[in-house]
């Protein structure tokens, strides 16, 4: 009975922490144009606003399990939440230096939580990892959708400056900080400590590399669209508020998928059918974005949302399904999110750079389409029913 209560409190803590793992990034996407104009940024500099967190993910992710090994998962996540709060406050200072510094800090904090939560779920909820993964995925993506949808209204209708609109999300980080406090009492019991195995061969595993590339490519596609889809839609004739609403639609579409897919995928002998569906929807959606018909564009955005939900859910589930222990899950999570986000980090910058050079979005979308083919290949390999030895 006591253990059930402890796990309920832990689950609530995971949910509230998850609510902070996308909103700090998705909230800035619709405001890129306003920030660029206010701070006189180039396309490349504007792309860095969403690229910097991904670079932080790449650098910090492999360090996170080592920090948890030293301080326990609970204390490490607690420290990450403190860094997140500081980063969000700094990003709200309307100067380029503080914008980039705050963005770097919040990216590092999110990276730590991203890496450690899958291992925590595998250890504390071994028989319900699909359900718990679905719950925290929905929490993450719901707040991400809300953040992208209300950023422009906060500026245009409420009258906030862009930095105030972004700074408001620090309140959610403060709430997570408070909700995580009960977990600090558990560290002496050693129930969630991760001890990484010596001479781990995970970096030599072809399966681990497939999972890593799958994680990276789906992140590449998602963060490119979060960063630049609003600007693409404005170029098609939408207002900034309408474009922000479309980004919110994309994320709202993936919500039910991120809850359902982990529960079903966990029970299947393999996940190849999910990979195929994600590929076909991604490809169809990206092709649809190349045209100017708004009905097709809207449908394409919904296709991409469903595809993104499937791909993201599979990425999270592979950390558990392809490993044999919580420590191995944390190590795979660290590897996949390090290398994967390093790959993803090139996306927004490359997308913005190509648009500056070609003055069209089509070239960038063709590259995105090519990435879906690679996603299919590594996804099918990751979906085979086996574990890392």
C-alpha angles and dihedrals in degrees: 000000000000091000090052090053092048091051091048090055090046092050091051090050091050091050094052092045090049089055087067098050099083109014095076088058103035092048091065098050098079090044097054092099093049093045091047092052094044095048096030094239127176121231090261093050091048089052089055090065089073096026096059095065089051091051088051089051090053095049100040102038097079090047095054097078090050090052090049090049089056101038104016124252094273096055093042092054089045090054090046090055090054090052090047092055092049091047093052092050091050092048088056091065104098097231127103095235094053091041090058095038094050091045090052093051095047089047091054092049093049090048092058093050092044091055100042102044096069091053090047091051093049092052101040100034104029095152095042103039092125093052094044091045089052092049096050091041090056090047091051096047097040093058089042090056093046091048094053092044099052101038095089095041089052089057102034102035107022092039100232120151113246092254092053091049089054094042092057090073090068086077089067090050090052090052091052090049090056095045091052094056094090090060091065089071091062101059096088091061092063092219095134102031115132118212110187115220119249117250092012112193096201092112089057094053117107089204091055089051091050090052089046094052091045089053092047098048096047088048090048090056095043098048093045089056094043090053101041113016093087090054090046091053093047087056087054089058104268123133119247089253092052091047090051089050090054091053088050089050090055091054095042089053092057094050100086089041094056089054099044102039098060091050093051097036092054090061097046122094088231138357101226095119090057090052092052093050091049091050095049094047093045092050094045092046095049091049088051091055090060092071132069100230104115094205090056090042092054092048090047091053089053090049090052090048093055091044091049091050092052094046094046092048092050090050091055093043094049089064087064103029096050097045135070102213144022091255092052090046090054092048093049089046090052093048095045095046093045099050093027096055091043085061092043091050091068091060107077093039093047091045092051093043094051090049090052091050100041100028088222136089095216097084091051092048091051089056089049089051091052089052090060090062090056089046089057093051097049091038093058090050092049092048095063114113101253140099135229110268 
